[in-house]
Amino acid sequence: MTAVFFVYIYKLSSELPSIKELKSFTYKQPSIILDAKNRTIAEIGTERRYPVPLSDVPEYLKNAVVAVEDSRFYEHGGVDFLGIVRAFIKNIRAGRIVEGGSTLTQQLVKVLYLTPERKLKRKVKEAILAYKLDNYLTKDKILEMYLNQVYFGRGAYGVEAAARVYFGKHVSELSIDEAALIAGLPKAPGLYAPHINPEKALKRRNHVLYRMFEEGYINELQYKELSEKPIEIVPKAPKMIKHAEYFVDFVTQYIKKKYELDIKDKGYKIFTTLNLDFQLAAEKSVRQNLLNLSKRQGYFGPLGNLADIKYEKLKKKYFYINELGFDFAVVKKVDRFKVILDIDGEIGELNLKYNKWAKPYGSRLRYLDDFRKILRENDVILVKKSKNKLYLTQIPQTEGALLSISPENGSIFAMVGGFSYNRSMFNRVVQAKRQVGSLFKPIVYSAAIEKGYNINTLIYDAPVILSKGKDKGYWKPENFEEEFYGFTTLKEALTHSRNVVTIKLAERLGVDTIKAYAEKFGITSPLENDLSISIGSGSISLMEMVYAYSTFANLGMRVQPYFVKMVVDNNGEILVEEVPHDKIEVLKPSTAHIMSDILINVVENGTGRRAKVIPRIIGGKTGTTNEYRDAWFIGVMPNIVTGVWTGFDDFKPIGRLETGSRAALPAFVSFTKAIVDYLPFKEFPVSSDVTYYKVDLNTHKITDSYSTEFSFEPFFDNSSKESIEIQ
């Protein structure tokens, strides 16, 4: 019989993995994406774990774990036969299982190598491995591995992660009672987790404290005082992806595609160029801009009605509304001026006086005059509380995007790909191609200046009929204002975004020239072979346009995207290291200088006037497409370029008069006002080949007269300064 037993043990031993690999054991831990100041943006992985050496773990936490899980840990050889007998007797007396016989070593073996199934064969394997492990590693090393490996609930693996998710602190900062709570969790995290079962968590913690007292780790007075303390944990565990979800996706996909590195659960550190302060300001600005726009558009309707869909299903579908500061509410009664609501068991009331914005979407009403036009009983709606009042609100149906970069080296400072990543993971900064409207015009005007035109060149703004090509009919372009302005300078035409002047200029330059310049500006999206591209008929990404505009901040040199600085593995080895790309020459310095001057005038006197509230010199350009389907603004400063897009994903019109200056520019203003103090003051660079001359505002010619109606305008020294007229 003894021989059979040893044969059985030998056979099981041969089936077991080698424990020698533990010498080079690596923990499964998330990769950390960091911003430019080494602040955590996101953790990429399935397990939240931050391994720490045993020296970082407080002595009382080690004692608590040993006391409650394996009091003879430092005495047995991996399997505690005395403990098994003791547990057996206790269980018999209790008539149920009140104590297990597994040692810490056995528990570690089970986590590392075996399944949790309760079979004799598995228990024997566990004992064999535990014995081998105890003879292979020191007791302290086994305890260290246990403390870093086991699950503590709330997504936390290991004591450092547990300390962070329950108490918002490092493990070294835990108090004795906090350590006791954590020590009691591995037995049954779902049962003893304080955010799930606070009463059972308290009893379990106090049991751990009592075991510490029994084992002599604390005295009786400490036990009594600590067991009377309430449990205080942080309300929510921090999210794995804390910020910048669109950017995080962008980075992980880039690394995987370019370097064939999957960073998930690898414990890597990814250092990026993102500025978390800028990112948070960008997210807030885009969101608030879309909420404001949504109010101008009117009320899109309730989320659903309880006659058609279950309340819990709606809450599950719109799970992300809490991040917006909204609450779900059920309509109980609707009158003309008042709505009675049930907000999770509490009664609330909407007053028409504070919700007149909520006219039905698409209606001709200016304001809502009767709640019954938009709501009925059992509708599920969203409300927002502010200053003891309730306001009707909604999730915007329009989307937005923002990209902010450094024109000095191409670093991405902030990236917002939509209203909410939880609603849509589609990144509208890089994945969306939309018509850019007048945002494209500076490319045309840059080409014109390089071809010998100057900003005083006069083009006759009058009706024109152009052929679309053979058998394609004719095209009669118009200005946004549906008016014509006669002779117009190039500066005035770009400042006020005049379409007809731009098209006539483009006709002189030729479509091929414009496309060639677009390519130099970094536009890779395909463009049609017709003059409409000059006023932005091409569909281009926000990223392409923002980097194109970096040319104007750099005296004609364009930067390229730069966002991943370094990837380092958990041994400190550099896997990836990138530096900014060389700048690409696009324009002559003189051309870029003159164009920057015009873009500054757009903000000072043209369609970008809303940006004047920012106390810096800013150049910029708005863009609005047909039927108000897309709204754009890109603002240029010497040390930051920021672009914003707003529109419906399904290309519906945003709404009447929702131009770039109204639907996109406010997000730029809000963002830039929030971050401008982080930016050192810097002036636009100037070209030595540009001189400013006094120009008569009536004749548009350089003058020495004493006329009071004049301006100083930039001219390229070697070019003609005559005022050219083009009919």
mmCIF file of N, CA and C in Angstrom, residues 1-6:
data_model
loop_
_atom_site.group_PDB
_atom_site.id
_atom_site.type_symbol
_atom_site.label_atom_id
_atom_site.label_comp_id
_atom_site.label_asym_id
_atom_site.label_seq_id
_atom_site.Cartn_x
_atom_site.Cartn_y
_atom_site.Cartn_z
ATOM 1 N N MET A 1 0.840 -1.210 0.000
ATOM 2 C CA MET A 1 0.000 0.000 0.000
ATOM 3 C C MET A 1 0.882 1.270 0.000
ATOM 4 N N THR A 2 1.977 1.204 0.829
ATOM 5 C CA THR A 2 2.895 2.343 0.895
ATOM 6 C C THR A 2 3.561 2.580 -0.446
ATOM 7 N N ALA A 3 3.924 1.480 -1.125
ATOM 8 C CA ALA A 3 4.571 1.598 -2.437
ATOM 9 C C ALA A 3 3.637 2.245 -3.448
ATOM 10 N N VAL A 4 2.361 1.837 -3.391
ATOM 11 C CA VAL A 4 1.366 2.413 -4.314
ATOM 12 C C VAL A 4 1.244 3.917 -4.075
ATOM 13 N N PHE A 5 1.253 4.298 -2.792
ATOM 14 C CA PHE A 5 1.138 5.722 -2.447
ATOM 15 C C PHE A 5 2.301 6.523 -3.032
ATOM 16 N N PHE A 6 3.522 6.023 -2.854
ATOM 17 C CA PHE A 6 4.689 6.745 -3.352
ATOM 18 C C PHE A 6 4.744 6.795 -4.882
#
